[in-house]
Amino acid sequence: MEPLNAPRPLAVETVATPDGPQPVGVRWRGRRRRVVAIDDEWRVDDEWWRVPISRHYFVVRLEGDRRLTLFLDRLAGTWWQQG
Amino acid sequence: MWAERVAALGVPWFAAAAQCRREPGLAGRPLVLGGPPCSTHVGESRPSLLAPQSPKARGSRGVWGVLAVSAEAAAAGVRVGMTLAQAESCCPDLVRRPYDAVYLAQEHERLLAALEAHVAVAPGALGWALFRPPWPSAEERRALAWLLDALAATTGYLAVVGVTEGRGAAEIVARAAVGTRLRAAAGRPSGSPPPWAGTADPLGAPNAVAWVAPGGAATALAPLPAALLPVSAAMRRRLTLFGLPTIGALAALPLGAVQAQFGPEGRLAWLIAHGRDPRPLVPREPPGGPSAAVALDAPCAERARLLALAEVLLARALRAVPAGQGVSSIRLVAEIEPGPGAPATWEQRVVLREPTAAAEAIRFALAGALLRATPPGPIVGLRLELHDLGAPTPCQLGLFAPRATAGALAAAVRTLRARYGALPLRRVVALDPRHRLPERRYALVEAGPAWSP
């Protein structure tokens, strides 16, 4: 069985804010693209009783009007693309 | 009641003889054909007692193994199944060549086709064939001698033929003639003379006719070793342990006792020994489907170009398929650029799930086959043959026509299932569509053998 929509690692440039790091640019399909807007964001904290999961999701709009869903794994400090 | 008269015709040391046809300079030299044990040989015949050089043995421990020998190598003591080192220790002047199963299958087919110009044949092991002599008994020996001469003129092969009652007995008689020839080549005494020695010496002439008079099968077989019977190795070993060295010794026992000891194969051996082989001889349908071939100016190693060539040949061959007929199997034979240790031909067979004349469906199957296997080297020639022509399977239309996409998907699923056995498809299943983590909502699972869209 293979899960659909599994996260893929993503190179993200961030800027520090009081709410934590926020994406300002990503390297997507071999090119650096600037984040022009953050359309949405939310937190997912789950499975604290097993292997804890803590993610900060962002729906960003890249230059060229491309939307991307990405998240920060708050426990590992890594960025992933999903969807 | 005697069995029908059958002739077993074979070319002794066929694989080596075929290689000598390819390289005439090898004639008369001790030759072995073989390869590493991991090499696969497409289209090779199943092992049979009729083929002392048949590829039933492989070298052990990953070393080069002898799969076929020439008469000269056999006379020097080289045997099938030896490693190269063992073979060279028997015969230091040994010449070795790779065992090209595709080329040998082509030569076997050429031999059968040449025989079919005169009689209806049933294929035997590599280099061997069986047929019913259509001539009166009084003319049989002369006609068979003529047939061997005609075969030698057509194909270049010197054959041996044994004729008596039943296919098993005919094979034994022919094989005994080959064995006597081997002993003669080795310069050893051939023991008791064969039963036909009083009338004709089958080994005196280049082409040997081992002819047994009608009703004389049991008498002819009696002095021959029981090891020539077409039985399993276990039964052969038990025959030795029981002290039954000859076929006649087995034939002298009551059928019930033999059957009680050896079961069905013992019964068959006993019937063969009495010239009452019950197995019928069924001649084959002569092949001859449409084909197309191309010779390349320069060697080609690209898979894409190979596929393009195959498609061109397919289109050309399909033009010769009669209207209303479909193709069930395709054979693609590539001639490989000569190289050290590599077979010079490569073959790929594609079997379709049902007869079809649709070029697109055949091309799809052909492309799949070429993706799974590619020639071992650059090709310099390609031939495509269409086999098993028949009426295409009719498709019953449903009362309510399904959507076009569902029909196309169902056809694709049937094709994949027919080609791979298992279905290499996966389907989407919902695990927990409302889960907070997106990767936990849906998954891909194997479609399963019974799945249909």
XYZ file of C-alpha atoms in Angstrom:
536
model
C 0.000 0.000 0.000
C 1.383 3.388 -0.972
C -0.068 6.567 0.535
C -1.245 9.203 -1.883
C -0.155 12.800 -1.410
C 2.924 11.885 0.628
C 5.115 14.896 1.634
C 8.183 15.658 -0.479
C 11.183 17.613 0.800
C 11.391 21.222 -0.358
C 14.113 23.880 -0.151
C 12.560 26.995 1.407
C 13.993 30.408 2.223
C 12.488 31.778 5.397
C 12.343 34.902 7.445
C 12.059 34.842 11.225
C 8.855 36.271 12.717
C 7.437 36.236 16.270
C 5.178 33.350 15.141
C 8.116 31.363 13.834
C 9.791 31.104 10.413
C 7.736 32.116 7.390
C 8.497 31.221 3.744
C 9.687 34.027 1.460
C 11.044 31.909 -1.409
C 11.196 28.303 -2.546
C 13.333 26.315 -4.939
C 10.691 24.625 -7.058
C 11.322 22.620 -10.198
C 14.953 23.651 -10.205
C 14.293 27.389 -10.023
C 14.103 29.844 -7.168
C 10.674 31.371 -6.925
C 9.643 34.213 -4.710
C 6.643 33.875 -2.430
C 4.369 36.797 -3.267
C 1.623 36.005 -0.742
C 0.614 33.614 1.988
C -3.020 32.788 1.334
C -3.614 30.564 4.340
C -1.856 28.919 7.227
C -2.771 26.487 10.026
C -1.221 24.207 12.596
C -1.564 20.457 12.962
C -0.511 18.870 16.237
C -1.406 15.216 16.391
C -0.514 11.777 17.689
C 1.190 13.174 20.780
C 0.500 9.791 22.406
C 2.513 7.871 19.786
C 5.075 9.611 17.567
C 4.284 13.303 17.932
C 3.461 15.282 14.790
C 3.669 19.046 14.752
C 3.289 20.856 11.442
C 2.794 24.433 10.395
C 1.034 24.488 7.026
C 1.175 27.374 4.539
C -0.689 27.869 1.311
C 1.548 30.249 -0.598
C 1.267 31.968 -3.952
C 4.480 32.021 -5.967
C 5.450 34.474 -8.648
C 3.699 33.426 -11.810
C 0.496 32.898 -9.817
C 1.343 29.322 -8.838
C -0.169 28.099 -5.540
C 1.720 25.653 -3.361
C 0.933 23.920 -0.083
C 3.947 23.425 2.145
C 4.583 22.822 5.797
C 7.286 23.169 8.387
C 7.931 20.101 10.487
C 8.298 21.926 13.756
C 9.971 19.021 15.498
C 12.618 18.348 12.839
C 12.853 21.879 11.482
C 12.468 20.702 7.874
C 10.239 21.953 5.056
C 8.009 19.750 2.932
C 5.695 20.195 -0.017
C 2.330 18.516 0.016
C -0.415 18.668 -2.580
C -1.294 -56.543 -32.565
C 1.728 -54.631 -33.898
C 1.960 -50.885 -33.679
C 2.065 -48.823 -36.874
C 5.379 -48.547 -38.640
C 7.223 -45.384 -37.757
C 10.492 -43.932 -38.950
C 12.672 -41.879 -36.593
C 15.079 -39.680 -38.517
C 17.817 -37.703 -36.854
C 21.075 -35.968 -37.485
C 23.713 -37.306 -35.092
C 25.434 -34.525 -33.160
C 23.031 -32.103 -34.763
C 24.134 -28.983 -32.876
C 27.754 -29.500 -33.897
C 26.738 -30.313 -37.468
C 24.718 -27.104 -37.625
C 27.657 -25.092 -36.296
C 29.873 -26.669 -38.966
C 27.407 -25.507 -41.602
C 27.865 -22.005 -40.245
C 31.644 -22.323 -40.043
C 32.749 -24.921 -42.595
C 36.301 -24.736 -41.269
C 35.200 -26.582 -38.126
C 34.309 -29.773 -40.004
C 36.320 -32.714 -38.743
C 37.578 -30.890 -35.672
C 36.591 -31.773 -32.096
C 33.941 -29.173 -31.319
C 31.893 -28.400 -28.213
C 29.027 -25.949 -27.911
C 28.116 -24.514 -24.564
C 27.899 -21.514 -22.369
C 27.676 -20.327 -18.807
C 24.983 -22.001 -16.716
C 23.039 -18.784 -16.268
C 22.537 -18.235 -19.990
C 19.022 -18.863 -21.222
C 18.400 -20.507 -24.522
C 15.276 -19.484 -26.334
C 13.455 -22.091 -28.292
C 15.597 -25.053 -27.324
C 14.008 -28.468 -27.516
C 13.125 -30.405 -24.464
C 15.671 -33.049 -23.601
C 15.009 -36.446 -25.057
C 16.724 -39.758 -25.234
C 16.912 -39.129 -28.931
C 19.299 -36.271 -28.469
C 22.567 -37.377 -26.942
C 23.777 -33.835 -27.504
C 20.580 -32.137 -26.333
C 21.043 -29.141 -24.032
C 19.910 -30.874 -20.853
C 23.016 -30.179 -18.900
C 24.486 -26.992 -17.607
C 27.880 -26.402 -16.174
C 28.067 -26.335 -12.423
C 29.351 -23.667 -10.057
C 29.064 -20.888 -12.639
C 31.615 -22.278 -15.094
C 31.317 -22.800 -18.844
C 29.383 -26.024 -19.445
C 29.310 -28.329 -22.459
C 25.827 -28.474 -23.994
C 26.564 -30.278 -27.256
C 29.529 -32.081 -28.803
C 30.658 -33.167 -32.243
C 31.372 -36.759 -33.205
C 35.108 -36.113 -32.998
C 34.817 -34.650 -29.496
C 32.556 -37.511 -28.418
C 35.083 -40.003 -29.749
C 37.725 -38.287 -27.592
C 35.550 -38.833 -24.530
C 33.960 -35.389 -24.204
C 30.403 -35.600 -22.907
C 27.478 -33.214 -22.477
C 27.449 -31.787 -18.958
C 31.235 -31.587 -18.552
C 32.875 -28.325 -17.635
C 35.232 -26.780 -20.152
C 38.237 -27.817 -18.065
C 37.055 -31.434 -17.976
C 36.395 -31.384 -21.720
C 39.820 -29.907 -22.504
C 41.501 -32.485 -20.324
C 39.900 -35.166 -22.533
C 40.773 -33.388 -25.770
C 43.428 -30.635 -25.742
C 42.634 -29.589 -29.335
C 39.053 -28.852 -28.489
C 37.301 -25.993 -30.301
C 34.504 -24.293 -28.412
C 31.662 -22.120 -29.610
C 28.634 -20.579 -27.860
C 25.419 -22.618 -27.938
C 23.130 -20.559 -30.202
C 19.719 -22.049 -29.471
C 17.853 -19.758 -31.846
C 20.074 -20.680 -34.778
C 19.730 -24.368 -33.901
C 15.943 -24.039 -33.763
C 16.041 -22.436 -37.217
C 18.167 -25.267 -38.565
C 15.817 -27.816 -36.957
C 12.907 -26.090 -38.654
C 14.796 -26.147 -41.963
C 15.336 -29.882 -41.540
C 11.639 -30.465 -40.816
C 10.598 -28.293 -43.764
C 12.885 -30.273 -46.086
C 11.364 -33.519 -44.813
C 7.837 -32.175 -45.191
C 8.437 -31.872 -48.902
C 8.185 -35.685 -48.946
C 6.291 -36.867 -45.840
C 4.146 -35.505 -42.991
C 6.376 -35.236 -39.923
C 5.986 -35.026 -36.179
C 8.818 -33.030 -34.592
C 11.091 -34.803 -32.152
C 14.032 -33.532 -30.160
C 16.472 -31.057 -31.693
C 17.597 -32.483 -35.034
C 15.113 -35.359 -34.979
C 11.741 -36.054 -36.583
C 9.238 -38.898 -36.766
C 7.042 -39.924 -39.687
C 5.057 -42.814 -41.083
C 6.826 -44.355 -44.084
C 4.260 -44.049 -46.877
C 5.928 -46.642 -49.081
C 5.237 -50.411 -49.401
C 7.361 -52.492 -47.039
C 9.371 -53.979 -49.881
C 10.344 -50.498 -51.080
C 10.841 -48.951 -47.648
C 14.588 -49.366 -47.300
C 15.336 -48.100 -50.784
C 12.936 -45.186 -50.391
C 14.452 -44.224 -47.041
C 17.943 -44.283 -48.490
C 16.725 -42.038 -51.286
C 15.075 -39.751 -48.715
C 18.319 -39.419 -46.753
C 20.204 -38.581 -49.929
C 17.593 -35.999 -50.882
C 17.781 -34.517 -47.388
C 21.565 -34.335 -47.558
C 21.348 -32.598 -50.938
C 18.751 -30.111 -49.667
C 20.030 -29.343 -46.190
C 23.591 -30.590 -46.132
C 22.933 -32.830 -43.120
C 23.830 -36.526 -43.026
C 21.056 -38.246 -41.123
C 20.314 -41.642 -39.631
C 16.880 -43.221 -39.826
C 15.440 -46.115 -37.872
C 12.194 -47.731 -38.961
C 10.163 -50.353 -37.154
C 6.878 -50.782 -35.262
C 6.018 -47.914 -32.926
C 7.651 -44.571 -32.357
C 9.508 -45.712 -29.235
C 11.076 -48.680 -30.996
C 11.978 -46.558 -34.028
C 13.720 -44.048 -31.800
C 15.645 -46.809 -30.049
C 16.750 -48.382 -33.322
C 17.900 -45.004 -34.674
C 19.678 -44.143 -31.463
C 21.414 -47.509 -31.445
C 22.681 -46.704 -34.933
C 24.095 -43.407 -33.638
C 25.710 -45.210 -30.703
C 27.300 -47.776 -32.984
C 28.640 -44.955 -35.147
C 30.135 -43.309 -32.069
C 31.882 -46.530 -31.038
C 33.140 -46.986 -34.572
C 34.477 -43.424 -34.585
C 36.246 -44.106 -31.287
C 37.890 -47.167 -32.803
C 36.378 -49.474 -30.217
C 34.629 -52.757 -31.015
C 30.905 -52.254 -31.327
C 30.012 -55.430 -29.449
C 27.335 -57.673 -30.872
C 26.304 -56.695 -34.386
C 22.991 -54.889 -34.686
C 20.046 -56.930 -35.950
C 20.122 -55.319 -39.372
C 23.798 -56.095 -39.869
C 23.036 -59.124 -41.987
C 21.051 -57.142 -44.511
C 22.686 -53.735 -44.580
C 25.336 -51.932 -42.594
C 23.756 -48.678 -41.486
C 27.096 -47.226 -40.558
C 28.974 -48.221 -43.648
C 27.415 -45.494 -45.761
C 27.343 -41.787 -44.923
C 23.575 -42.012 -44.627
C 22.421 -44.908 -42.494
C 19.096 -46.719 -42.732
C 18.461 -48.948 -39.729
C 15.593 -50.920 -41.223
C 13.766 -53.635 -39.322
C 11.480 -55.964 -41.238
C 7.741 -55.749 -40.467
C 6.900 -57.678 -37.318
C 10.546 -57.847 -36.291
C 10.625 -55.035 -33.726
C 10.773 -57.278 -30.643
C 13.535 -59.395 -32.142
C 15.505 -56.333 -33.230
C 15.216 -54.615 -29.863
C 15.956 -57.692 -27.730
C 19.801 -57.497 -27.796
C 19.917 -53.711 -27.348
C 20.698 -52.241 -23.915
C 17.726 -51.394 -21.701
C 19.266 -47.964 -21.150
C 17.931 -46.993 -24.594
C 14.318 -47.289 -23.409
C 12.511 -43.942 -23.041
C 12.103 -44.220 -19.285
C 13.111 -42.136 -16.305
C 16.616 -42.297 -14.876
C 15.187 -43.911 -11.737
C 13.626 -46.758 -13.697
C 16.794 -47.187 -15.722
C 18.769 -47.521 -12.504
C 16.281 -50.049 -11.104
C 16.436 -52.082 -14.322
C 20.183 -52.387 -13.744
C 19.647 -53.346 -10.109
C 17.133 -56.008 -11.162
C 19.742 -57.452 -13.507
C 17.888 -56.577 -16.718
C 20.673 -55.325 -19.013
C 18.814 -55.698 -22.317
C 15.410 -54.822 -23.696
C 14.862 -58.501 -24.402
C 15.291 -59.335 -20.709
C 12.534 -56.895 -19.841
C 10.307 -58.196 -22.636
C 10.654 -61.757 -21.298
C 8.968 -60.783 -18.023
C 5.179 -60.912 -17.617
C 3.491 -57.543 -18.227
C 1.748 -57.671 -14.831
C 5.015 -58.060 -12.951
C 6.668 -55.183 -14.860
C 3.663 -52.966 -14.321
C 3.554 -53.824 -10.610
C 7.197 -52.816 -10.224
C 7.470 -49.786 -12.494
C 3.929 -48.501 -12.997
C 2.744 -46.863 -16.240
C 6.243 -46.206 -17.614
C 7.086 -49.852 -17.040
C 3.996 -50.845 -19.018
C 4.974 -48.503 -21.856
C 8.542 -49.837 -21.874
C 7.251 -53.428 -21.987
C 4.888 -52.614 -24.875
C 7.701 -50.861 -26.777
C 9.932 -53.881 -26.211
C 7.231 -56.027 -27.822
C 6.743 -53.641 -30.755
C 3.324 -52.593 -29.482
C 3.883 -48.931 -28.647
C 0.342 -47.539 -28.179
C 1.290 -43.866 -28.601
C -0.085 -42.418 -31.832
C 2.040 -40.356 -34.187
C 0.432 -37.003 -34.849
C 2.008 -35.030 -37.700
C 2.314 -31.333 -37.126
C 0.621 -28.599 -39.053
C 3.309 -27.115 -41.300
C 4.061 -23.558 -40.186
C 4.174 -20.792 -42.712
C 2.574 -17.593 -41.488
C 3.259 -14.218 -43.029
C 6.668 -12.782 -42.289
C 8.839 -9.822 -43.143
C 12.556 -9.250 -42.767
C 15.059 -6.468 -43.044
C 18.860 -6.399 -43.177
C 20.486 -3.322 -41.685
C 23.344 -1.405 -43.293
C 24.821 -0.561 -39.907
C 24.432 -2.336 -36.540
C 21.646 -0.936 -34.400
C 21.677 -1.029 -30.607
C 18.912 1.445 -29.816
C 15.726 0.016 -28.407
C 13.616 2.781 -29.940
C 14.966 2.033 -33.424
C 14.483 -1.692 -32.874
C 10.858 -1.020 -31.994
C 10.431 1.227 -35.027
C 11.876 -1.488 -37.262
C 9.585 -4.075 -35.702
C 6.596 -1.832 -36.388
C 7.588 -1.429 -40.027
C 7.946 -5.198 -40.380
C 4.641 -5.726 -38.594
C 2.821 -3.446 -41.000
C 4.437 -5.271 -43.917
C 3.593 -8.746 -42.555
C 0.022 -7.799 -41.675
C -0.668 -7.042 -45.327
C -0.317 -10.773 -46.027
C -2.841 -11.813 -43.357
C -6.023 -12.965 -45.113
C -9.135 -10.882 -44.569
C -11.148 -12.039 -41.584
C -8.118 -13.712 -39.957
C -6.239 -12.670 -36.833
C -2.805 -13.386 -35.428
C -2.292 -15.172 -32.117
C 1.467 -15.136 -31.744
C 4.422 -13.214 -33.098
C 8.039 -14.272 -33.350
C 10.778 -11.696 -33.634
C 14.240 -12.959 -34.586
C 17.206 -10.609 -34.548
C 20.586 -11.331 -36.058
C 23.239 -10.070 -33.675
C 26.513 -8.519 -34.749
C 29.194 -11.203 -34.301
C 31.041 -10.904 -31.037
C 33.133 -13.128 -28.806
C 31.038 -15.561 -26.802
C 27.670 -14.131 -27.778
C 25.015 -16.107 -29.680
C 24.534 -14.733 -33.170
C 20.741 -14.759 -33.006
C 18.149 -13.600 -30.520
C 14.491 -14.457 -30.423
C 11.446 -13.040 -28.715
C 7.969 -14.554 -28.818
C 4.807 -12.625 -28.066
C 1.532 -14.439 -27.470
C -1.624 -12.363 -27.771
C -4.611 -13.034 -25.583
C -6.835 -13.592 -28.625
C -6.389 -13.624 -32.414
C -6.394 -10.111 -33.769
C -5.472 -8.269 -36.931
C -5.536 -4.869 -35.245
C -2.094 -3.375 -35.808
C -2.430 -1.151 -32.765
C -3.079 -4.055 -30.380
C -0.207 -6.110 -31.820
C 2.126 -3.119 -31.711
C 1.215 -2.563 -28.068
C 2.039 -6.182 -27.220
C 5.256 -6.050 -29.244
C 6.406 -2.873 -27.537
C 5.793 -4.447 -24.131
C 7.845 -7.494 -25.067
C 10.735 -5.378 -26.328
C 10.691 -3.310 -23.159
C 11.029 -6.483 -21.081
C 13.881 -7.973 -23.100
C 16.415 -6.493 -25.449
C 18.922 -8.219 -27.757
C 22.303 -9.040 -26.191
C 24.131 -6.897 -28.746
C 23.739 -4.621 -31.766
C 21.483 -6.160 -34.384
C 22.297 -6.397 -38.075
C 19.061 -8.012 -39.243
C 15.515 -8.453 -38.042
C 12.729 -10.826 -39.053
C 9.129 -10.799 -37.827
C 6.845 -13.808 -38.245
C 3.117 -14.002 -37.589
C 1.906 -17.376 -36.341
C -1.285 -19.159 -35.336
C -3.651 -17.399 -37.668
C -7.307 -17.804 -36.841
C -10.643 -16.092 -36.756
C -10.654 -13.106 -34.386
C -12.691 -13.655 -31.242
C -16.072 -11.989 -31.685
C -17.037 -9.387 -29.109
C -20.611 -9.491 -27.811
C -21.965 -5.985 -27.407
C -23.954 -5.187 -24.287
C -27.588 -4.122 -24.374
C -26.693 -0.801 -22.835
C -23.460 0.531 -24.250
C -21.045 1.417 -21.432
C -19.162 4.651 -21.485
C -16.313 4.642 -23.958
C -13.677 5.253 -21.292
C -14.883 2.302 -19.187
C -14.781 0.022 -22.226
C -11.266 1.106 -23.159
C -10.138 0.673 -19.563
C -11.660 -2.816 -19.385
C -9.872 -3.802 -22.623
C -6.568 -2.478 -21.306
C -7.046 -4.432 -18.059
C -7.766 -7.646 -19.990
C -4.655 -7.146 -22.119
C -2.444 -6.505 -19.090
C -3.843 -9.523 -17.271
C -3.276 -11.761 -20.301
C 0.273 -10.550 -20.735
C 1.516 -10.460 -17.145
C -0.687 -13.081 -15.490
C -1.037 -10.876 -12.451
C -2.511 -7.439 -12.911
C 0.182 -4.722 -12.623
C -2.407 -2.119 -11.715
C -3.137 -0.267 -8.504
C -6.312 1.421 -7.423
C -7.100 4.235 -5.044
C -8.744 3.354 -1.750
C -10.053 5.784 0.817
C -8.450 5.217 4.217
C -9.789 8.143 6.172
C -10.921 10.964 3.835
C -11.354 13.407 6.734
C -7.989 12.772 8.388
C -6.077 15.895 9.364
C -2.898 14.651 7.708
C -3.363 14.591 3.899
C -1.161 11.503 3.402
C -3.454 9.471 5.661
C -6.607 10.041 3.584
C -6.079 7.902 0.434
C -3.679 5.161 -0.663
C -2.792 3.034 -3.708
C -3.259 -0.741 -3.361
C -2.750 -3.665 -5.788
C -5.803 -4.041 -8.011
C -5.875 -7.839 -7.478
C -6.320 -10.559 -10.116
C -10.118 -10.395 -10.212
C -10.499 -6.630 -10.340
C -12.316 -5.069 -13.249
C -13.310 -1.466 -13.827
